[in-house]
Amino acid sequence: MVTLHPYLNFNGNTEEAFNFYKSVFGGEFLVLQRFSDIPDAGRIPAHELDKIMHIALSIGQGTILMGTDSLESMGHTVTMGNNFHLSLDTQSVEEATNIFKALSEGGKVDMPLEKTFWGAYFGMLTDRFNIKWMVNHDLKQEAKEQALTPEAETTTL
């Protein structure tokens, strides 16, 4: 089953916005990654390194509010209509692939579906109705679940 989460884009004030949302909804940040945390951070100007690459806050049972700072140095701009994505978490790589392929038909692939440095199978697209989507499958969680699944016992006679 797919889980849907809103993903918000900000003009450099993601941290301020999410501290506000945290004061409203309570809880703790599930993830807080800065652009300085990425492997090729050297290509990002020093004044943008402390900006938020990804943040996540649980705001209810099964709902996670996520966000990022849009970096001007990477050609990102935020305007009404492109300041959010619908982010889908899938149960498998196959489900992610099928959904991504179906949603992108007649639309535009913004980031191909691929394995990422943060341990996900992830891609971004704009569908034919100009809605922005993120499709994600957590490969690290999948590995944890597989490690916890007891293997079938075999007996030899």
mmCIF file with all atom_site columns, C-alpha atoms in Angstrom:
data_model
loop_
_atom_site.group_PDB
_atom_site.id
_atom_site.type_symbol
_atom_site.label_atom_id
_atom_site.label_alt_id
_atom_site.label_comp_id
_atom_site.label_asym_id
_atom_site.label_entity_id
_atom_site.label_seq_id
_atom_site.pdbx_PDB_ins_code
_atom_site.Cartn_x
_atom_site.Cartn_y
_atom_site.Cartn_z
_atom_site.occupancy
_atom_site.B_iso_or_equiv
_atom_site.pdbx_formal_charge
_atom_site.auth_seq_id
_atom_site.auth_comp_id
_atom_site.auth_asym_id
_atom_site.auth_atom_id
_atom_site.pdbx_PDB_model_num
ATOM 1   C CA . MET A 1 1   ? 0.000  0.000   0.000   1.00 0.00 ? 1   MET A CA 1
ATOM 2   C CA . VAL A 1 2   ? 1.242  3.475   -0.895  1.00 0.00 ? 2   VAL A CA 1
ATOM 3   C CA . THR A 1 3   ? 1.559  6.215   1.732   1.00 0.00 ? 3   THR A CA 1
ATOM 4   C CA . LEU A 1 4   ? 1.130  9.866   0.686   1.00 0.00 ? 4   LEU A CA 1
ATOM 5   C CA . HIS A 1 5   ? 3.022  12.747  2.362   1.00 0.00 ? 5   HIS A CA 1
ATOM 6   C CA . PRO A 1 6   ? 3.011  16.482  1.524   1.00 0.00 ? 6   PRO A CA 1
ATOM 7   C CA . TYR A 1 7   ? 6.464  17.847  0.587   1.00 0.00 ? 7   TYR A CA 1
ATOM 8   C CA . LEU A 1 8   ? 6.928  21.620  0.799   1.00 0.00 ? 8   LEU A CA 1
ATOM 9   C CA . ASN A 1 9   ? 9.533  23.835  -0.910  1.00 0.00 ? 9   ASN A CA 1
ATOM 10  C CA . PHE A 1 10  ? 10.685 27.094  0.677   1.00 0.00 ? 10  PHE A CA 1
ATOM 11  C CA . ASN A 1 11  ? 12.823 30.099  -0.326  1.00 0.00 ? 11  ASN A CA 1
ATOM 12  C CA . GLY A 1 12  ? 15.462 29.566  2.358   1.00 0.00 ? 12  GLY A CA 1
ATOM 13  C CA . ASN A 1 13  ? 13.252 29.577  5.460   1.00 0.00 ? 13  ASN A CA 1
ATOM 14  C CA . THR A 1 14  ? 12.445 25.863  5.775   1.00 0.00 ? 14  THR A CA 1
ATOM 15  C CA . GLU A 1 15  ? 14.006 25.634  9.226   1.00 0.00 ? 15  GLU A CA 1
ATOM 16  C CA . GLU A 1 16  ? 11.905 28.544  10.509  1.00 0.00 ? 16  GLU A CA 1
ATOM 17  C CA . ALA A 1 17  ? 8.733  27.076  8.971   1.00 0.00 ? 17  ALA A CA 1
ATOM 18  C CA . PHE A 1 18  ? 9.340  23.605  10.388  1.00 0.00 ? 18  PHE A CA 1
ATOM 19  C CA . ASN A 1 19  ? 10.131 24.934  13.856  1.00 0.00 ? 19  ASN A CA 1
ATOM 20  C CA . PHE A 1 20  ? 6.741  26.651  13.655  1.00 0.00 ? 20  PHE A CA 1
ATOM 21  C CA . TYR A 1 21  ? 5.009  23.431  12.502  1.00 0.00 ? 21  TYR A CA 1
ATOM 22  C CA . LYS A 1 22  ? 6.763  21.546  15.319  1.00 0.00 ? 22  LYS A CA 1
ATOM 23  C CA . SER A 1 23  ? 5.340  24.067  17.816  1.00 0.00 ? 23  SER A CA 1
ATOM 24  C CA . VAL A 1 24  ? 1.873  23.476  16.377  1.00 0.00 ? 24  VAL A CA 1
ATOM 25  C CA . PHE A 1 25  ? 1.908  19.671  15.991  1.00 0.00 ? 25  PHE A CA 1
ATOM 26  C CA . GLY A 1 26  ? 4.507  18.698  18.613  1.00 0.00 ? 26  GLY A CA 1
ATOM 27  C CA . GLY A 1 27  ? 6.898  15.796  18.185  1.00 0.00 ? 27  GLY A CA 1
ATOM 28  C CA . GLU A 1 28  ? 10.481 15.665  17.028  1.00 0.00 ? 28  GLU A CA 1
ATOM 29  C CA . PHE A 1 29  ? 12.041 15.883  13.605  1.00 0.00 ? 29  PHE A CA 1
ATOM 30  C CA . LEU A 1 30  ? 12.375 12.416  12.094  1.00 0.00 ? 30  LEU A CA 1
ATOM 31  C CA . VAL A 1 31  ? 15.103 13.636  9.731   1.00 0.00 ? 31  VAL A CA 1
ATOM 32  C CA . LEU A 1 32  ? 17.046 16.884  9.408   1.00 0.00 ? 32  LEU A CA 1
ATOM 33  C CA . GLN A 1 33  ? 19.665 16.950  6.654   1.00 0.00 ? 33  GLN A CA 1
ATOM 34  C CA . ARG A 1 34  ? 21.493 20.033  5.462   1.00 0.00 ? 34  ARG A CA 1
ATOM 35  C CA . PHE A 1 35  ? 23.041 20.578  2.044   1.00 0.00 ? 35  PHE A CA 1
ATOM 36  C CA . SER A 1 36  ? 26.437 20.405  3.780   1.00 0.00 ? 36  SER A CA 1
ATOM 37  C CA . ASP A 1 37  ? 25.654 16.707  4.462   1.00 0.00 ? 37  ASP A CA 1
ATOM 38  C CA . ILE A 1 38  ? 25.601 15.618  0.812   1.00 0.00 ? 38  ILE A CA 1
ATOM 39  C CA . PRO A 1 39  ? 28.631 13.891  -0.726  1.00 0.00 ? 39  PRO A CA 1
ATOM 40  C CA . ASP A 1 40  ? 29.291 16.584  -3.357  1.00 0.00 ? 40  ASP A CA 1
ATOM 41  C CA . ALA A 1 41  ? 28.611 19.603  -1.100  1.00 0.00 ? 41  ALA A CA 1
ATOM 42  C CA . GLY A 1 42  ? 31.640 21.369  -2.586  1.00 0.00 ? 42  GLY A CA 1
ATOM 43  C CA . ARG A 1 43  ? 29.571 22.421  -5.583  1.00 0.00 ? 43  ARG A CA 1
ATOM 44  C CA . ILE A 1 44  ? 27.161 24.359  -3.338  1.00 0.00 ? 44  ILE A CA 1
ATOM 45  C CA . PRO A 1 45  ? 28.030 27.954  -2.385  1.00 0.00 ? 45  PRO A CA 1
ATOM 46  C CA . ALA A 1 46  ? 29.102 28.369  1.264   1.00 0.00 ? 46  ALA A CA 1
ATOM 47  C CA . HIS A 1 47  ? 26.124 30.618  2.091   1.00 0.00 ? 47  HIS A CA 1
ATOM 48  C CA . GLU A 1 48  ? 23.701 27.800  1.123   1.00 0.00 ? 48  GLU A CA 1
ATOM 49  C CA . LEU A 1 49  ? 25.418 24.866  2.869   1.00 0.00 ? 49  LEU A CA 1
ATOM 50  C CA . ASP A 1 50  ? 23.458 25.340  6.109   1.00 0.00 ? 50  ASP A CA 1
ATOM 51  C CA . LYS A 1 51  ? 20.113 25.337  4.264   1.00 0.00 ? 51  LYS A CA 1
ATOM 52  C CA . ILE A 1 52  ? 17.782 22.349  4.679   1.00 0.00 ? 52  ILE A CA 1
ATOM 53  C CA . MET A 1 53  ? 18.114 19.594  2.071   1.00 0.00 ? 53  MET A CA 1
ATOM 54  C CA . HIS A 1 54  ? 15.439 17.428  3.723   1.00 0.00 ? 54  HIS A CA 1
ATOM 55  C CA . ILE A 1 55  ? 13.398 17.629  6.907   1.00 0.00 ? 55  ILE A CA 1
ATOM 56  C CA . ALA A 1 56  ? 10.541 15.448  8.131   1.00 0.00 ? 56  ALA A CA 1
ATOM 57  C CA . LEU A 1 57  ? 8.054  15.934  10.975  1.00 0.00 ? 57  LEU A CA 1
ATOM 58  C CA . SER A 1 58  ? 5.386  13.419  11.955  1.00 0.00 ? 58  SER A CA 1
ATOM 59  C CA . ILE A 1 59  ? 2.067  15.297  12.196  1.00 0.00 ? 59  ILE A CA 1
ATOM 60  C CA . GLY A 1 60  ? -0.275 12.440  12.937  1.00 0.00 ? 60  GLY A CA 1
ATOM 61  C CA . GLN A 1 61  ? -0.762 8.756   12.560  1.00 0.00 ? 61  GLN A CA 1
ATOM 62  C CA . GLY A 1 62  ? 1.009  7.837   9.335   1.00 0.00 ? 62  GLY A CA 1
ATOM 63  C CA . THR A 1 63  ? 1.346  11.410  8.014   1.00 0.00 ? 63  THR A CA 1
ATOM 64  C CA . ILE A 1 64  ? 4.740  13.036  7.653   1.00 0.00 ? 64  ILE A CA 1
ATOM 65  C CA . LEU A 1 65  ? 5.185  16.671  6.642   1.00 0.00 ? 65  LEU A CA 1
ATOM 66  C CA . MET A 1 66  ? 8.435  17.056  4.681   1.00 0.00 ? 66  MET A CA 1
ATOM 67  C CA . GLY A 1 67  ? 10.288 19.985  3.203   1.00 0.00 ? 67  GLY A CA 1
ATOM 68  C CA . THR A 1 68  ? 13.386 21.501  1.609   1.00 0.00 ? 68  THR A CA 1
ATOM 69  C CA . ASP A 1 69  ? 15.016 24.821  0.818   1.00 0.00 ? 69  ASP A CA 1
ATOM 70  C CA . SER A 1 70  ? 15.113 25.623  -2.899  1.00 0.00 ? 70  SER A CA 1
ATOM 71  C CA . LEU A 1 71  ? 18.606 26.767  -3.828  1.00 0.00 ? 71  LEU A CA 1
ATOM 72  C CA . GLU A 1 72  ? 18.997 29.656  -6.272  1.00 0.00 ? 72  GLU A CA 1
ATOM 73  C CA . SER A 1 73  ? 22.498 28.405  -7.131  1.00 0.00 ? 73  SER A CA 1
ATOM 74  C CA . MET A 1 74  ? 20.905 25.240  -8.513  1.00 0.00 ? 74  MET A CA 1
ATOM 75  C CA . GLY A 1 75  ? 18.368 27.189  -10.554 1.00 0.00 ? 75  GLY A CA 1
ATOM 76  C CA . HIS A 1 76  ? 15.459 26.502  -8.181  1.00 0.00 ? 76  HIS A CA 1
ATOM 77  C CA . THR A 1 77  ? 12.727 29.071  -7.705  1.00 0.00 ? 77  THR A CA 1
ATOM 78  C CA . VAL A 1 78  ? 9.633  28.841  -5.584  1.00 0.00 ? 78  VAL A CA 1
ATOM 79  C CA . THR A 1 79  ? 6.341  30.207  -6.840  1.00 0.00 ? 79  THR A CA 1
ATOM 80  C CA . MET A 1 80  ? 2.781  29.326  -5.994  1.00 0.00 ? 80  MET A CA 1
ATOM 81  C CA . GLY A 1 81  ? 2.028  26.072  -7.755  1.00 0.00 ? 81  GLY A CA 1
ATOM 82  C CA . ASN A 1 82  ? 5.519  24.590  -7.564  1.00 0.00 ? 82  ASN A CA 1
ATOM 83  C CA . ASN A 1 83  ? 6.058  24.970  -3.830  1.00 0.00 ? 83  ASN A CA 1
ATOM 84  C CA . PHE A 1 84  ? 4.906  21.439  -3.012  1.00 0.00 ? 84  PHE A CA 1
ATOM 85  C CA . HIS A 1 85  ? 5.140  17.842  -4.174  1.00 0.00 ? 85  HIS A CA 1
ATOM 86  C CA . LEU A 1 86  ? 3.042  14.814  -3.383  1.00 0.00 ? 86  LEU A CA 1
ATOM 87  C CA . SER A 1 87  ? 5.495  12.263  -2.019  1.00 0.00 ? 87  SER A CA 1
ATOM 88  C CA . LEU A 1 88  ? 4.619  8.564   -2.278  1.00 0.00 ? 88  LEU A CA 1
ATOM 89  C CA . ASP A 1 89  ? 6.295  5.891   -0.152  1.00 0.00 ? 89  ASP A CA 1
ATOM 90  C CA . THR A 1 90  ? 5.982  2.461   -1.720  1.00 0.00 ? 90  THR A CA 1
ATOM 91  C CA . GLN A 1 91  ? 6.248  -1.095  -0.409  1.00 0.00 ? 91  GLN A CA 1
ATOM 92  C CA . SER A 1 92  ? 8.697  -2.316  -3.069  1.00 0.00 ? 92  SER A CA 1
ATOM 93  C CA . VAL A 1 93  ? 11.021 -1.304  -5.881  1.00 0.00 ? 93  VAL A CA 1
ATOM 94  C CA . GLU A 1 94  ? 8.568  -2.885  -8.316  1.00 0.00 ? 94  GLU A CA 1
ATOM 95  C CA . GLU A 1 95  ? 5.660  -0.813  -6.982  1.00 0.00 ? 95  GLU A CA 1
ATOM 96  C CA . ALA A 1 96  ? 7.788  2.365   -7.136  1.00 0.00 ? 96  ALA A CA 1
ATOM 97  C CA . THR A 1 97  ? 8.779  1.583   -10.728 1.00 0.00 ? 97  THR A CA 1
ATOM 98  C CA . ASN A 1 98  ? 5.199  0.881   -11.836 1.00 0.00 ? 98  ASN A CA 1
ATOM 99  C CA . ILE A 1 99  ? 3.756  3.997   -10.205 1.00 0.00 ? 99  ILE A CA 1
ATOM 100 C CA . PHE A 1 100 ? 6.574  6.218   -11.499 1.00 0.00 ? 100 PHE A CA 1
ATOM 101 C CA . LYS A 1 101 ? 6.142  4.912   -15.028 1.00 0.00 ? 101 LYS A CA 1
ATOM 102 C CA . ALA A 1 102 ? 2.357  5.381   -14.956 1.00 0.00 ? 102 ALA A CA 1
ATOM 103 C CA . LEU A 1 103 ? 2.455  8.882   -13.438 1.00 0.00 ? 103 LEU A CA 1
ATOM 104 C CA . SER A 1 104 ? 5.149  10.112  -15.819 1.00 0.00 ? 104 SER A CA 1
ATOM 105 C CA . GLU A 1 105 ? 3.269  8.995   -18.949 1.00 0.00 ? 105 GLU A CA 1
ATOM 106 C CA . GLY A 1 106 ? 2.538  12.183  -20.875 1.00 0.00 ? 106 GLY A CA 1
ATOM 107 C CA . GLY A 1 107 ? 4.414  14.213  -18.267 1.00 0.00 ? 107 GLY A CA 1
ATOM 108 C CA . LYS A 1 108 ? 8.056  15.057  -17.560 1.00 0.00 ? 108 LYS A CA 1
ATOM 109 C CA . VAL A 1 109 ? 10.678 13.163  -15.555 1.00 0.00 ? 109 VAL A CA 1
ATOM 110 C CA . ASP A 1 110 ? 12.464 15.727  -13.367 1.00 0.00 ? 110 ASP A CA 1
ATOM 111 C CA . MET A 1 111 ? 14.806 13.206  -11.688 1.00 0.00 ? 111 MET A CA 1
ATOM 112 C CA . PRO A 1 112 ? 14.983 9.613   -12.920 1.00 0.00 ? 112 PRO A CA 1
ATOM 113 C CA . LEU A 1 113 ? 13.989 6.847   -10.532 1.00 0.00 ? 113 LEU A CA 1
ATOM 114 C CA . GLU A 1 114 ? 17.287 5.484   -9.171  1.00 0.00 ? 114 GLU A CA 1
ATOM 115 C CA . LYS A 1 115 ? 19.172 4.417   -6.047  1.00 0.00 ? 115 LYS A CA 1
ATOM 116 C CA . THR A 1 116 ? 20.320 7.417   -4.008  1.00 0.00 ? 116 THR A CA 1
ATOM 117 C CA . PHE A 1 117 ? 23.128 8.122   -1.550  1.00 0.00 ? 117 PHE A CA 1
ATOM 118 C CA . TRP A 1 118 ? 20.590 8.322   1.299   1.00 0.00 ? 118 TRP A CA 1
ATOM 119 C CA . GLY A 1 119 ? 19.484 4.713   0.828   1.00 0.00 ? 119 GLY A CA 1
ATOM 120 C CA . ALA A 1 120 ? 16.321 5.060   -1.222  1.00 0.00 ? 120 ALA A CA 1
ATOM 121 C CA . TYR A 1 121 ? 15.046 4.209   -4.681  1.00 0.00 ? 121 TYR A CA 1
ATOM 122 C CA . PHE A 1 122 ? 13.752 7.671   -5.582  1.00 0.00 ? 122 PHE A CA 1
ATOM 123 C CA . GLY A 1 123 ? 12.603 9.811   -8.487  1.00 0.00 ? 123 GLY A CA 1
ATOM 124 C CA . MET A 1 124 ? 10.698 13.015  -9.221  1.00 0.00 ? 124 MET A CA 1
ATOM 125 C CA . LEU A 1 125 ? 8.284  13.845  -12.004 1.00 0.00 ? 125 LEU A CA 1
ATOM 126 C CA . THR A 1 126 ? 5.664  16.311  -13.147 1.00 0.00 ? 126 THR A CA 1
ATOM 127 C CA . ASP A 1 127 ? 2.554  14.560  -14.431 1.00 0.00 ? 127 ASP A CA 1
ATOM 128 C CA . ARG A 1 128 ? 0.586  15.605  -17.510 1.00 0.00 ? 128 ARG A CA 1
ATOM 129 C CA . PHE A 1 129 ? -1.667 17.755  -15.291 1.00 0.00 ? 129 PHE A CA 1
ATOM 130 C CA . ASN A 1 130 ? 1.380  19.701  -13.977 1.00 0.00 ? 130 ASN A CA 1
ATOM 131 C CA . ILE A 1 131 ? 1.281  18.060  -10.518 1.00 0.00 ? 131 ILE A CA 1
ATOM 132 C CA . LYS A 1 132 ? 4.713  17.376  -9.007  1.00 0.00 ? 132 LYS A CA 1
ATOM 133 C CA . TRP A 1 133 ? 5.326  13.912  -7.539  1.00 0.00 ? 133 TRP A CA 1
ATOM 134 C CA . MET A 1 134 ? 8.133  12.206  -5.622  1.00 0.00 ? 134 MET A CA 1
ATOM 135 C CA . VAL A 1 135 ? 8.199  8.405   -5.648  1.00 0.00 ? 135 VAL A CA 1
ATOM 136 C CA . ASN A 1 136 ? 10.252 6.764   -2.928  1.00 0.00 ? 136 ASN A CA 1
ATOM 137 C CA . HIS A 1 137 ? 11.073 3.275   -1.705  1.00 0.00 ? 137 HIS A CA 1
ATOM 138 C CA . ASP A 1 138 ? 13.230 3.080   1.435   1.00 0.00 ? 138 ASP A CA 1
ATOM 139 C CA . LEU A 1 139 ? 15.922 0.513   0.642   1.00 0.00 ? 139 LEU A CA 1
ATOM 140 C CA . LYS A 1 140 ? 17.418 0.749   4.149   1.00 0.00 ? 140 LYS A CA 1
ATOM 141 C CA . GLN A 1 141 ? 14.056 -0.071  5.754   1.00 0.00 ? 141 GLN A CA 1
ATOM 142 C CA . GLU A 1 142 ? 13.578 -2.937  3.314   1.00 0.00 ? 142 GLU A CA 1
ATOM 143 C CA . ALA A 1 143 ? 16.995 -4.344  4.298   1.00 0.00 ? 143 ALA A CA 1
ATOM 144 C CA . LYS A 1 144 ? 16.098 -4.060  8.021   1.00 0.00 ? 144 LYS A CA 1
ATOM 145 C CA . GLU A 1 145 ? 12.797 -5.856  7.482   1.00 0.00 ? 145 GLU A CA 1
ATOM 146 C CA . GLN A 1 146 ? 14.483 -8.621  5.509   1.00 0.00 ? 146 GLN A CA 1
ATOM 147 C CA . ALA A 1 147 ? 17.090 -9.055  8.258   1.00 0.00 ? 147 ALA A CA 1
ATOM 148 C CA . LEU A 1 148 ? 14.328 -9.440  10.862  1.00 0.00 ? 148 LEU A CA 1
ATOM 149 C CA . THR A 1 149 ? 12.357 -11.998 8.852   1.00 0.00 ? 149 THR A CA 1
ATOM 150 C CA . PRO A 1 150 ? 13.192 -15.490 10.098  1.00 0.00 ? 150 PRO A CA 1
ATOM 151 C CA . GLU A 1 151 ? 14.393 -17.700 7.325   1.00 0.00 ? 151 GLU A CA 1
ATOM 152 C CA . ALA A 1 152 ? 12.485 -20.901 6.769   1.00 0.00 ? 152 ALA A CA 1
ATOM 153 C CA . GLU A 1 153 ? 14.024 -23.663 8.782   1.00 0.00 ? 153 GLU A CA 1
ATOM 154 C CA . THR A 1 154 ? 15.310 -26.623 6.865   1.00 0.00 ? 154 THR A CA 1
ATOM 155 C CA . THR A 1 155 ? 15.872 -30.027 8.294   1.00 0.00 ? 155 THR A CA 1
ATOM 156 C CA . THR A 1 156 ? 17.959 -32.747 6.904   1.00 0.00 ? 156 THR A CA 1
ATOM 157 C CA . LEU A 1 157 ? 17.309 -36.391 7.561   1.00 0.00 ? 157 LEU A CA 1
#
